[in-house]
Coordinates of C-alpha atoms in Angstrom, one line a residue:
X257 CA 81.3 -55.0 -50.3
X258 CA 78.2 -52.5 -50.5
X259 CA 77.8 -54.2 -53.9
X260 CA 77.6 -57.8 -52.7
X261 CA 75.4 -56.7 -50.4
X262 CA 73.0 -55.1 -52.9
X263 CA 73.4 -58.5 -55.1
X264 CA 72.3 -60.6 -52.1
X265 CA 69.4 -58.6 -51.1
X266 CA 68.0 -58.7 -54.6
X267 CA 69.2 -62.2 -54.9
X268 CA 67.1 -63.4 -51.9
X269 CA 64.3 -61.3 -53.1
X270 CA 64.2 -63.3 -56.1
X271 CA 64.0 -66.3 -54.7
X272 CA 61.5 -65.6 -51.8
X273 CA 59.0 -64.2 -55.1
X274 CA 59.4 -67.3 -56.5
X275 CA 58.2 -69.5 -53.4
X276 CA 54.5 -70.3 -51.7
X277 CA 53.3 -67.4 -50.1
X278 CA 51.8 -69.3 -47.8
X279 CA 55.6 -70.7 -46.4
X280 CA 55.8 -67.5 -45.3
X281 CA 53.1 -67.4 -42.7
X282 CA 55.3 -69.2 -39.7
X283 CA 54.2 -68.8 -36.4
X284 CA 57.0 -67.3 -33.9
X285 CA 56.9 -69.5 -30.9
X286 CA 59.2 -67.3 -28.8
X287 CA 57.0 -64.6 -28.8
X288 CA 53.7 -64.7 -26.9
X289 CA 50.6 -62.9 -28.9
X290 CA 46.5 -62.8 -28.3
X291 CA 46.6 -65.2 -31.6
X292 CA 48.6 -67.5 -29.5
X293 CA 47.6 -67.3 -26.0
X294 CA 44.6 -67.5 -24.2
X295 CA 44.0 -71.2 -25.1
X296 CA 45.0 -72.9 -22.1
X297 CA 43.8 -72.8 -18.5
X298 CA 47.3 -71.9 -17.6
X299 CA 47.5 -69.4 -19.7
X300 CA 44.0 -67.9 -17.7
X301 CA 45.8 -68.1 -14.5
X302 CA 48.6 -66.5 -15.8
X303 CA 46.6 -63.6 -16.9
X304 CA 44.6 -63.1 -13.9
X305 CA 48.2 -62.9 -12.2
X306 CA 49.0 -60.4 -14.5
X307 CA 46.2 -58.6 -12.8
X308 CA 47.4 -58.8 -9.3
X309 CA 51.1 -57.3 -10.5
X310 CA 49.7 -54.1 -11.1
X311 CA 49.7 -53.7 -7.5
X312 CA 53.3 -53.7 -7.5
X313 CA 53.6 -50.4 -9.0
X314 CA 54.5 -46.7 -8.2
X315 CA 50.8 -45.4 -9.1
X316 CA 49.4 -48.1 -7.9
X317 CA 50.1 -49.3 -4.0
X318 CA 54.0 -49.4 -4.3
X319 CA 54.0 -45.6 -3.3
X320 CA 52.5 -42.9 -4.8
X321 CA 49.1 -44.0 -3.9
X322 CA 49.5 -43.4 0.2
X323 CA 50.9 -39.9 -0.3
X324 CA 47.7 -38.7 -2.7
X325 CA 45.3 -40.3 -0.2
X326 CA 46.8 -39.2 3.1
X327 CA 47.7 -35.8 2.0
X328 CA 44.5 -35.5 0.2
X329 CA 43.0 -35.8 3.4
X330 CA 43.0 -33.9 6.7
X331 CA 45.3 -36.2 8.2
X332 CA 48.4 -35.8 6.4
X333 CA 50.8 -32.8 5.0
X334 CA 53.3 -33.4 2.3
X335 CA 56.7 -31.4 2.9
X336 CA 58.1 -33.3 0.4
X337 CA 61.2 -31.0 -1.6
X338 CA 59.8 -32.6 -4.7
X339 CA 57.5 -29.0 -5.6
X340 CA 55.2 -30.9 -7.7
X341 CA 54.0 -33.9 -5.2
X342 CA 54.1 -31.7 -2.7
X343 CA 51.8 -29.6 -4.1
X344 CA 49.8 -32.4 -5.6
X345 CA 48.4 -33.2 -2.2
X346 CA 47.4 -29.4 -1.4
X347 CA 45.3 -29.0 -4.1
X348 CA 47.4 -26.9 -6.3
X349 CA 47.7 -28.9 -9.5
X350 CA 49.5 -26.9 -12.0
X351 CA 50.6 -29.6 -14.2
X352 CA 47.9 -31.7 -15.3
X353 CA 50.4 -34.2 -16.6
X354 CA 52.2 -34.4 -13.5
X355 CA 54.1 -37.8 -14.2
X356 CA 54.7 -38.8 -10.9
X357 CA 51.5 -38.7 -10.0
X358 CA 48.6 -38.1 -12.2
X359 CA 49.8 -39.9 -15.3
X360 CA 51.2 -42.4 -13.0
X361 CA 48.2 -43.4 -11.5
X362 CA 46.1 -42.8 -13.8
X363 CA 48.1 -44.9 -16.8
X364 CA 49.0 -47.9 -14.2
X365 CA 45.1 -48.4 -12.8
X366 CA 43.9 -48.1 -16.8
X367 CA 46.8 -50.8 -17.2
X368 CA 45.3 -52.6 -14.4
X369 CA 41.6 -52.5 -15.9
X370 CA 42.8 -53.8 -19.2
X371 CA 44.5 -56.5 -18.3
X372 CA 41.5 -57.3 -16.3
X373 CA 38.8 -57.1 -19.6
X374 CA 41.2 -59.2 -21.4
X375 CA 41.0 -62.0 -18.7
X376 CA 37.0 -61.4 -18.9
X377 CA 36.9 -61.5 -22.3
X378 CA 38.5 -64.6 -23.1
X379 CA 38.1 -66.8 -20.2
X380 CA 35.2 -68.3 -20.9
X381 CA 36.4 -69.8 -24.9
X382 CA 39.2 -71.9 -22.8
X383 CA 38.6 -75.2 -21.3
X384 CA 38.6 -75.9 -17.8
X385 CA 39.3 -79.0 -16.0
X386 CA 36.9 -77.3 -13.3
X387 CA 34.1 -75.3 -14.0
X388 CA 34.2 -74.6 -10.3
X389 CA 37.6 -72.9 -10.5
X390 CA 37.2 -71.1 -14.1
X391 CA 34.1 -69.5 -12.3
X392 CA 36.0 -68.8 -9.1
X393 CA 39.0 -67.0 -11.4
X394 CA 36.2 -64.6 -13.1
X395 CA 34.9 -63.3 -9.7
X396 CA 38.4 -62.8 -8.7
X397 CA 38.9 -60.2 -12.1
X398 CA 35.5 -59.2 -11.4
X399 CA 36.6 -57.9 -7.7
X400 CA 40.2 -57.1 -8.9
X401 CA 38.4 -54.7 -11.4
X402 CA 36.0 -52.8 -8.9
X403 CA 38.9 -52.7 -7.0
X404 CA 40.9 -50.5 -9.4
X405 CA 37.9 -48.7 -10.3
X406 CA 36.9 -47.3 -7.2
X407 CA 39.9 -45.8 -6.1
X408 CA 40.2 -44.0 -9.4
X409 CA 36.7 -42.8 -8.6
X410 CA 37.7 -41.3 -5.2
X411 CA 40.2 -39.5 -7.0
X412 CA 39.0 -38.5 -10.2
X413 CA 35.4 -39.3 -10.1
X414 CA 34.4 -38.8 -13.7
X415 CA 35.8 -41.5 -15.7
X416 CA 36.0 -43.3 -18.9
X417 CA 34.6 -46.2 -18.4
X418 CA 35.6 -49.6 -20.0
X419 CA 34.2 -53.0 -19.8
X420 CA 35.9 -54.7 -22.7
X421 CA 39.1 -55.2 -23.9
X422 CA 40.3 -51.7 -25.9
X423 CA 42.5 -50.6 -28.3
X424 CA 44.9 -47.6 -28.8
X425 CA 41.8 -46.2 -31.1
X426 CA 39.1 -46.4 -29.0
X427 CA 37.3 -43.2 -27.6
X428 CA 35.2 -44.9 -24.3
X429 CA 32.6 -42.9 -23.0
X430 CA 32.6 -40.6 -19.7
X431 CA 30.3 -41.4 -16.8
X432 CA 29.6 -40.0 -13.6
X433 CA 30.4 -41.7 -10.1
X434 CA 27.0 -43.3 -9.5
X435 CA 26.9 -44.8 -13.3
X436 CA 30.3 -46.3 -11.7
X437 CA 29.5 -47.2 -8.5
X438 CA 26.0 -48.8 -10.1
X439 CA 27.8 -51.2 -12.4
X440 CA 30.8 -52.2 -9.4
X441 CA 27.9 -53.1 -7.6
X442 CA 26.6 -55.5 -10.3
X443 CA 30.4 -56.8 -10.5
X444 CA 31.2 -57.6 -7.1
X445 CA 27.4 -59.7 -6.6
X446 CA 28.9 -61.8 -9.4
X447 CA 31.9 -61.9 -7.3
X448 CA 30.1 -62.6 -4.0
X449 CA 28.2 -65.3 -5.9
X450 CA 31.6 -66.8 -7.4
X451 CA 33.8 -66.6 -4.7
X452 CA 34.7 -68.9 -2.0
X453 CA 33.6 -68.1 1.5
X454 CA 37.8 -69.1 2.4
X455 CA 41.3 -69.9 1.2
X456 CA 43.9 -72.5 1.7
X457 CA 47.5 -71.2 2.8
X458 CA 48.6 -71.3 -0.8
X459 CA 46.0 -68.5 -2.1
X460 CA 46.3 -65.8 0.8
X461 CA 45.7 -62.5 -1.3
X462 CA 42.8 -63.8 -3.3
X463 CA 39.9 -62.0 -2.4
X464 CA 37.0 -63.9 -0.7
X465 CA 33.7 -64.0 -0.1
X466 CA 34.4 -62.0 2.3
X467 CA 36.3 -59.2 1.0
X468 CA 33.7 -59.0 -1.7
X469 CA 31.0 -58.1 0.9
X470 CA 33.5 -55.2 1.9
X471 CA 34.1 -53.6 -1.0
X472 CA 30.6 -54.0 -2.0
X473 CA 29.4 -52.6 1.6
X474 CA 32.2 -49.9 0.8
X475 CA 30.6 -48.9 -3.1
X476 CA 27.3 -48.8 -1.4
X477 CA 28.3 -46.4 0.8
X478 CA 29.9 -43.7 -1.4
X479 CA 26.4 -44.2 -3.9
X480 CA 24.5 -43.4 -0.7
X481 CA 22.5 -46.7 -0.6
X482 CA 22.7 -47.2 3.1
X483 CA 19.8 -49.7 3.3
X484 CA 21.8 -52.1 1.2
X485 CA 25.0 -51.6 2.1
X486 CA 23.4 -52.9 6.0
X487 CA 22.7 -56.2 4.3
X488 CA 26.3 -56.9 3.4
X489 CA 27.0 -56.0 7.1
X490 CA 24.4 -58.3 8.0
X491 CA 26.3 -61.0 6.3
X492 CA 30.0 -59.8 7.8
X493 CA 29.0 -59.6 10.8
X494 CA 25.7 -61.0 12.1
X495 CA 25.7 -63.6 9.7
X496 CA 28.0 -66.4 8.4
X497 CA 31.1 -64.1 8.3
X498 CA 31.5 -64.0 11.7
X499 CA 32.8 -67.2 11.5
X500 CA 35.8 -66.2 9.5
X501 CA 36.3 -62.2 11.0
X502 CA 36.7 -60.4 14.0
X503 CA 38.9 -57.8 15.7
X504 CA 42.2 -59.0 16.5
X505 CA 43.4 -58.7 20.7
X506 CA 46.2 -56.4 19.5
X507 CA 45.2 -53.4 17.4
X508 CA 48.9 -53.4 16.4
X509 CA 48.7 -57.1 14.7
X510 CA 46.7 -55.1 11.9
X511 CA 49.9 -53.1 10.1
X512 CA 52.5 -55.6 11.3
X513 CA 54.8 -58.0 8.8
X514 CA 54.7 -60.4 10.8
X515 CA 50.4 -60.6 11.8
X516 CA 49.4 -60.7 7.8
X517 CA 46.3 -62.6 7.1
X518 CA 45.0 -62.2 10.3
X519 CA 41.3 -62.7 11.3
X520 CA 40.3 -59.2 11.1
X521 CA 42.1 -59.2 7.4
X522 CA 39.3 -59.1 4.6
X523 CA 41.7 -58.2 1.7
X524 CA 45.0 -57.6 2.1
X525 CA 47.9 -56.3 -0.8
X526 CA 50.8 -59.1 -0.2
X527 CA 54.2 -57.5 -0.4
X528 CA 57.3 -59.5 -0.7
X529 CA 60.7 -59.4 -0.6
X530 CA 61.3 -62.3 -2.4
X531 CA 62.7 -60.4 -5.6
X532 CA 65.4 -58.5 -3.3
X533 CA 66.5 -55.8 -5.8
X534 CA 67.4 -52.2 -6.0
X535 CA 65.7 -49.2 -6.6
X536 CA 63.1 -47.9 -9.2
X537 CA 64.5 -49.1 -12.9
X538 CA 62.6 -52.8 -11.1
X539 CA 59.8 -50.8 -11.3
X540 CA 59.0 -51.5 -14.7
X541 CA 57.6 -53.8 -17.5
X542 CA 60.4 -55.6 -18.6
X543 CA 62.5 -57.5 -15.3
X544 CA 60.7 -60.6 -14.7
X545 CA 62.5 -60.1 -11.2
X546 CA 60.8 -56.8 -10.9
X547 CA 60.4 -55.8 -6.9
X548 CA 57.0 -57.3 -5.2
X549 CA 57.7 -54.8 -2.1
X550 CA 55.7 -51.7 -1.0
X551 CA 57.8 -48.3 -0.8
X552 CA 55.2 -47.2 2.0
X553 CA 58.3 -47.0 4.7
X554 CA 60.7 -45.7 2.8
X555 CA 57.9 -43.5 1.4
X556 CA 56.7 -42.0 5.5
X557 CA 60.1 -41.8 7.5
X558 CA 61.9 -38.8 8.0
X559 CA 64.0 -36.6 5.7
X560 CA 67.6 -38.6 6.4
X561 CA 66.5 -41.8 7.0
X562 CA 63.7 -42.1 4.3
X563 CA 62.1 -39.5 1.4
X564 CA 59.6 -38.2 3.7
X565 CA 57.2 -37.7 0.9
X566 CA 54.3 -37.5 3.5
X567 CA 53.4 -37.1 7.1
X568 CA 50.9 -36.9 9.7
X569 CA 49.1 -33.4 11.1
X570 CA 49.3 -32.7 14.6
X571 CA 45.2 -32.7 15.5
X572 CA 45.5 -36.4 15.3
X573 CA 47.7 -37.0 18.2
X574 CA 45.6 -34.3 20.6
X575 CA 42.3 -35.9 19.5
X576 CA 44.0 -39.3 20.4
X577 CA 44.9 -38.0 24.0
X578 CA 41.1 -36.3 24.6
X579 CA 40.4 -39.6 26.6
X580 CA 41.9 -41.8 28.7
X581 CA 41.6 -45.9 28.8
X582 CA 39.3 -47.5 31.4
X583 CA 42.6 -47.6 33.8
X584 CA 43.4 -44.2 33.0
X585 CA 45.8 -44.1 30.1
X586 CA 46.6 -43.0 26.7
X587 CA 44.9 -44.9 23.4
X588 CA 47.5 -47.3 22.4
X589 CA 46.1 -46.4 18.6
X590 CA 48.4 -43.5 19.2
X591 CA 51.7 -44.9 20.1
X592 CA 50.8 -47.5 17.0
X593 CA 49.9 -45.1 14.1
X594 CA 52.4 -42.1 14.4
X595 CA 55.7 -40.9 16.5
X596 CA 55.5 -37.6 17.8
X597 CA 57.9 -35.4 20.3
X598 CA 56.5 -36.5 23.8
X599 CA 55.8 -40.6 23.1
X600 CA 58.1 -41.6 25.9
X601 CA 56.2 -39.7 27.9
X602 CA 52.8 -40.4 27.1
X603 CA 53.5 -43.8 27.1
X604 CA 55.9 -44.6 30.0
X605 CA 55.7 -48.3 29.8
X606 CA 56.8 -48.7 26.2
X607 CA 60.3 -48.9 26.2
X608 CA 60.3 -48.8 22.2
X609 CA 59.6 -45.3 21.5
X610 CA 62.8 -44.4 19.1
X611 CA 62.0 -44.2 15.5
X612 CA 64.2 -46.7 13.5
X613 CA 67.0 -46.3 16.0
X614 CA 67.0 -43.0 16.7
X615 CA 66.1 -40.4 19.4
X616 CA 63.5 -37.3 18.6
X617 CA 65.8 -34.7 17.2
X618 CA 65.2 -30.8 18.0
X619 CA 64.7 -30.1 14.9
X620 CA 61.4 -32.4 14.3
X621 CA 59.9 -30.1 16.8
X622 CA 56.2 -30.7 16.9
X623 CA 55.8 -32.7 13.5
X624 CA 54.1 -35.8 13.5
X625 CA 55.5 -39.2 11.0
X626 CA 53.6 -42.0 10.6
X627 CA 54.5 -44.9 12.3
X628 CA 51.7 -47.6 11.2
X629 CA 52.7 -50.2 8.4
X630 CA 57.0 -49.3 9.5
X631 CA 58.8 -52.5 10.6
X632 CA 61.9 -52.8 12.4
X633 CA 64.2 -52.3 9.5
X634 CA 67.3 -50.0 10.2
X635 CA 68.6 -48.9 8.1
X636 CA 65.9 -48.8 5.9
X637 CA 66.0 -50.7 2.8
X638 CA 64.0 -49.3 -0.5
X639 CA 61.3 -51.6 0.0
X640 CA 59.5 -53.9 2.5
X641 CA 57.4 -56.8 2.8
X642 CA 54.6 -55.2 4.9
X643 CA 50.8 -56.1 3.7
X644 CA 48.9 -53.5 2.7
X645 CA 45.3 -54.3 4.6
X646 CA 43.0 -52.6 2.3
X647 CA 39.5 -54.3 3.9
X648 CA 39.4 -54.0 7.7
X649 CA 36.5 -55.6 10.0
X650 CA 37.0 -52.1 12.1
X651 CA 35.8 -50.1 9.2
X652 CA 33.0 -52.7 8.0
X653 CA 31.9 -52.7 11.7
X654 CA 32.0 -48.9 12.2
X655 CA 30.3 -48.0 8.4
X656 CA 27.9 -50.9 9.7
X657 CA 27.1 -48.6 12.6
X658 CA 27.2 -45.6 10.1
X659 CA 24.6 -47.2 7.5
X660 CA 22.0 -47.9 10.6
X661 CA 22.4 -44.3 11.6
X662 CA 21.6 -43.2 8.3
X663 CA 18.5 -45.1 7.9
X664 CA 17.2 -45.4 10.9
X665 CA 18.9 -42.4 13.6
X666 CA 20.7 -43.6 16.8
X667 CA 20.2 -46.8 18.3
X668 CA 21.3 -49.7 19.9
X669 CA 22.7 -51.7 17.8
X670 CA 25.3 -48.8 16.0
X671 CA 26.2 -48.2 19.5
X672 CA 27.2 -51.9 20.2
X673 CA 29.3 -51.9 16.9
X674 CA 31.1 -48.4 18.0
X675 CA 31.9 -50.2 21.3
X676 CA 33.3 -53.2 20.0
X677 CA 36.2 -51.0 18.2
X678 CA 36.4 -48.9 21.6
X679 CA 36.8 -51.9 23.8
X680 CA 39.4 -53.7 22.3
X681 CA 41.7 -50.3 23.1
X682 CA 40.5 -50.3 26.4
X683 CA 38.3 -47.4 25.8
X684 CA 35.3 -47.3 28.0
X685 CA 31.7 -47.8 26.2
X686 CA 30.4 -44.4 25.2
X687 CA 27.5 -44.8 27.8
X688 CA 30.7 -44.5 30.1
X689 CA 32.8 -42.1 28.3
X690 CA 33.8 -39.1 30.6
X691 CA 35.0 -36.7 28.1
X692 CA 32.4 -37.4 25.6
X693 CA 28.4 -36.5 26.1
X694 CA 26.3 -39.9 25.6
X695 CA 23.2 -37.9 25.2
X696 CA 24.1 -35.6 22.7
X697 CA 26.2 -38.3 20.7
X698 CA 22.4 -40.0 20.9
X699 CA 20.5 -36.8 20.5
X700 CA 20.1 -36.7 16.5
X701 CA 21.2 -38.8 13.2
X702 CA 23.6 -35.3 12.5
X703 CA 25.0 -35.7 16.3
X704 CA 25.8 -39.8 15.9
X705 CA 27.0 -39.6 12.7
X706 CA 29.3 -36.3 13.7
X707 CA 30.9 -38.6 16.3
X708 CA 31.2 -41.6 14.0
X709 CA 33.3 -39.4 12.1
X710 CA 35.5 -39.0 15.2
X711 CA 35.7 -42.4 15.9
X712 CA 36.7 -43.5 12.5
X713 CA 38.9 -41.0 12.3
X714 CA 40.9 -42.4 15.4
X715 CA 40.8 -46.2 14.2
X716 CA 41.4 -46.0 10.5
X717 CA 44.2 -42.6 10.2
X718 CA 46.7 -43.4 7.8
X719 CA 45.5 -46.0 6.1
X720 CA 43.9 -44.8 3.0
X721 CA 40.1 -44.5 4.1
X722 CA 39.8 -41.0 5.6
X723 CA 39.7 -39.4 2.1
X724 CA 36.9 -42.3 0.9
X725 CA 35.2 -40.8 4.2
X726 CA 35.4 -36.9 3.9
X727 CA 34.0 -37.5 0.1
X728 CA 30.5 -39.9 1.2
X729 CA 30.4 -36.8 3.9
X730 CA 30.4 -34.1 1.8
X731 CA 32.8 -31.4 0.5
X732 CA 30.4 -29.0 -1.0
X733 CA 29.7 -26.8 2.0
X734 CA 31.5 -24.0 3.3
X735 CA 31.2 -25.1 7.0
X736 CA 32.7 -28.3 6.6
X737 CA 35.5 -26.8 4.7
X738 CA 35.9 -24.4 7.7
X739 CA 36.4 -27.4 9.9
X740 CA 38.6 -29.3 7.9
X741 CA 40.6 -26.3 7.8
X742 CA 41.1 -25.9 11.3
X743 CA 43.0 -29.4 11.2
X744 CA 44.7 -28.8 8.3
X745 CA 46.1 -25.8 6.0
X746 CA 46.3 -27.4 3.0
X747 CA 42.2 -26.8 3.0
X748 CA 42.4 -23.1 2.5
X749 CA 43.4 -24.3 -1.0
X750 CA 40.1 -26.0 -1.3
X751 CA 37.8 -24.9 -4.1
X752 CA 34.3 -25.9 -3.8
X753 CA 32.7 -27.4 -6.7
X754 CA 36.5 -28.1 -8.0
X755 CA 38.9 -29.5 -5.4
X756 CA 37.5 -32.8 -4.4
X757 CA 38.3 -34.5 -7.6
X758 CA 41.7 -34.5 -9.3
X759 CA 42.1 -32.8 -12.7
X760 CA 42.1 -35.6 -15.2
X761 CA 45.6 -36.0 -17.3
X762 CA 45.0 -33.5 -20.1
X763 CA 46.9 -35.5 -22.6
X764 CA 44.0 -38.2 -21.7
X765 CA 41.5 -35.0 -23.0
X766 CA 43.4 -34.2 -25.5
X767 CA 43.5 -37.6 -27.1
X768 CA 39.7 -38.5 -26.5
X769 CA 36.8 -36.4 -28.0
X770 CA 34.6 -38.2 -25.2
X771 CA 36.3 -37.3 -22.2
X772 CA 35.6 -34.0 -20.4
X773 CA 38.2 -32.5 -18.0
X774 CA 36.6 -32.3 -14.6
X775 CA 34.5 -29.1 -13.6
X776 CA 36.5 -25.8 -12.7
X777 CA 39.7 -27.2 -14.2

């Protein structure tokens, strides 16, 4: 048999030497390659798609994502039994190749980015039916792309930075956060310039306008250019976006599954369960059926009934119950964002105070879970369908406030935007407020913007924005360190001039001659 084999081989060898070598240049058709794609405006559509799948994974805003940011932050604690991620958000990084989060998020973003040049690169050799819509698919990538980029900024800050489409051999260059944040700006005022002002129901999730603006407004803010950042609130709020966004009547409606899209929506992640499938092998690059759900429940609830990967620190529900509404109650905000031991009592009226099903238990004692973007799954299933609202009019309207403080010191107008978010919780104006000092708060730019970060603190927990905050406020100064640590332990883990940037991946150092590990590390 092995001889037949052997005569066959050389047999066929024979004859192929014998033939056209040009014959054997055939084209695969089954397989999919950059010397056959990109030629078609479908196949454009189809790539900016690919774009918007990297959502739907673990390092991106399946899961990992929410416990980094939230634990990061003075808001939230990991006591997760996983050493490593618990760690991870307490500043002690050990393993600079932590898989299940550094790489992870790291290697899925980059993922995210490249798919992104490719679309940018090539879009423009393809024919389009409609300029119109070709140019409208390019400010998408172009947002989708800032998007990506500036929460790896807010995590890692010094970056390599790439523009074009790269290969496994390429060594892109580092840059600093404002090098970032000064090209994202160029990107997203092509965006702005590209994008429509709205959406029919068959393109919710595509940014806008709109959700340009914000992120813009939000890049601004972290590269300290207040003055411009006010004229992208300008636009959201004084100006023709006040047509398409305001604050919803029910704070609630913002981290509900069945509220998405609402009016105070600029961009929101959309999760589905339409691919209802198990657990994690979905996550992955092969299943065309791969999971479009967020693991952000499953991720929050308690040890038992989810993987209680991260939770909520106690200061936020005392600061919540420092002052009463305008008829003398608690902020609903709190009974929304997290459950907590005395709920029932605090909130008397609300006869839906058990957490998916269940009573407090004993053992919970004074620990806080996070309650906002949970539905009313029980028992809980390894994903949901919950939009992720990553652009909310209460942040633009509150860092609108903030920008007009930093330029210009207390004044009217920041005031009526802090209101705004305080009235539609029944909160009385701050000229009104009985536990807080108007005249103070009004005293000085430090005093305003000290109880902006209050305020925001209330409005936006758990969502993925106080970390974004604490950074454009400053980490490098013992006192504010001090504070932080008085809300939260992790902080006495906090290195100054080290901790408030992630160590980059070393195999990513290892592997690129132009890539510095971040300072301290």
């Amino acid at each position: 048999m092995k001889k037949y084999i052997i005569g066959l081989t050389s047999l066929l060898s024979v004859g192929l030497s014998s033939c056209d070598d040009s014959k054997l240049d055939l084209v695969n058709e089954n397989t999919i390659s950059t010397g056959n794609f990109w030629k078609t405006e479908k196949d454009a559509e189809a790539g900016v798609i690919a774009v918007y799948g990297m959502f739907y994974r673990q390092g991106t805003w399946t899961r990992n994502i929410y416990t980094q940011m939230h634990g990061l932050a003075d808001e939230g604690v990991s006591l997760a039994g996983w050493t490593e991620l618990n760690e991870y958000a307490k500043f002690i990084y050990t393993n600079y190749n932590f898989s299940e989060v550094n790489t992870k998020i790291w290697r899925e973003h980059y993922t995210a980015i490249f798919r992104a040049n490719q679309v940018l690169d090539k879009i423009n050799d393809i024919p389009f039916q409609s300029e119109q819509r070709k140019q409208d698919l390019i400010g998408q990538v172009k947002f989708l792309r800032s998007f990506y980029y500036f929460y790896m900024t807010t995590l890692w800050e010094n970056l390599p930075f790439v523009l074009k489409t790269s290969s496994a051999s390429d060594m892109p260059e580092q840059k600093t956060p404002k090098e970032i944040f000064d090209q994202l700006e160029v990107d997203l005022k092509e965006a702005i310039e590209k994008l429509p002002a709205t959406r029919n129901n068959t393109e919710y999730g595509r940014p806008t306008k709109g959700a340009a603006y914000g992120l813009l407004a939000k890049v601004l803010m972290q590269n300290g250019k207040y003055a411009d950042a006010i004229k992208c609130f300008e636009w959201l709020v004084d100006g023709e976006g006040k047509s398409y966004y305001d604050l919803t009547a029910d704070y609630s409606d913002n981290f509900n599954n069945k509220t998405e899209n609402n009016k105070e929506s600029l961009f929101e992640i959309q999760f589905s369960l339409l691919n209802y499938v198990g657990f994690d092998q979905t996550d992955n690059y092969l299943d065309p059926n791969a999971q479009l759900g967020t693991q952000i429940e499953m991720n929050q609830a308690p040890a038992g009934i989810g993987w209680n990967n991260i939770e909520a620190r106690r200061w936020l529900v005392d600061y919540y119950k420092r002052e009463k509404t305008v008829d003398g109650k608690n902020d609903i905000r709190l009974f929304h964002t997290v459950w907590y031991n005395d709920a029932g009592k605090d909130f008397p009226e609300r006869a839906d105070t058990l957490i998916y099903g269940n009573r407090w238990r004993n053992d919970w004692g004074q620990r806080v879970f996070i309650k906002k973007y949970s539905t009313t799954a029980n028992p809980l299933f390894y994903w949901n369908d919950n939009n992720f609202r990553s652009l909310r009019y209460a942040d633009m309207l509150l860092l609108y406030a903030e920008a007009l403080n930093e330029v210009n010191g207390p004044n009217a107008k920041a005031v009526e935007l802090v209101n705004r978010v305080r009235s539609r919780v029944q909160l009385p104006n701050l000229q009104n407020s009985t536990y807080y000092n108007y005249a103070n708060i009004m005293s000085s730019k430090e005093a305003f913007k000290s109880h902006l970060k209050i305020e925001r603190g209330l409005e936006l927990s758990l969502e993925c924005v106080r970390w974004i905050d604490l950074k454009r406020w400053g980490l490098e100064d013992q006192k504010t360190i001090d504070e932080l640590k008085s809300r939260d332990a992790d902080f006495n883990n906090f290195i100054i001039g080290k901790s408030a940037r992630m160590p980059i991946p070393q195999s990513e150092v290892d592997n690129n001659v132009n890539l510095k590990q971040n300072p301290n590390y």
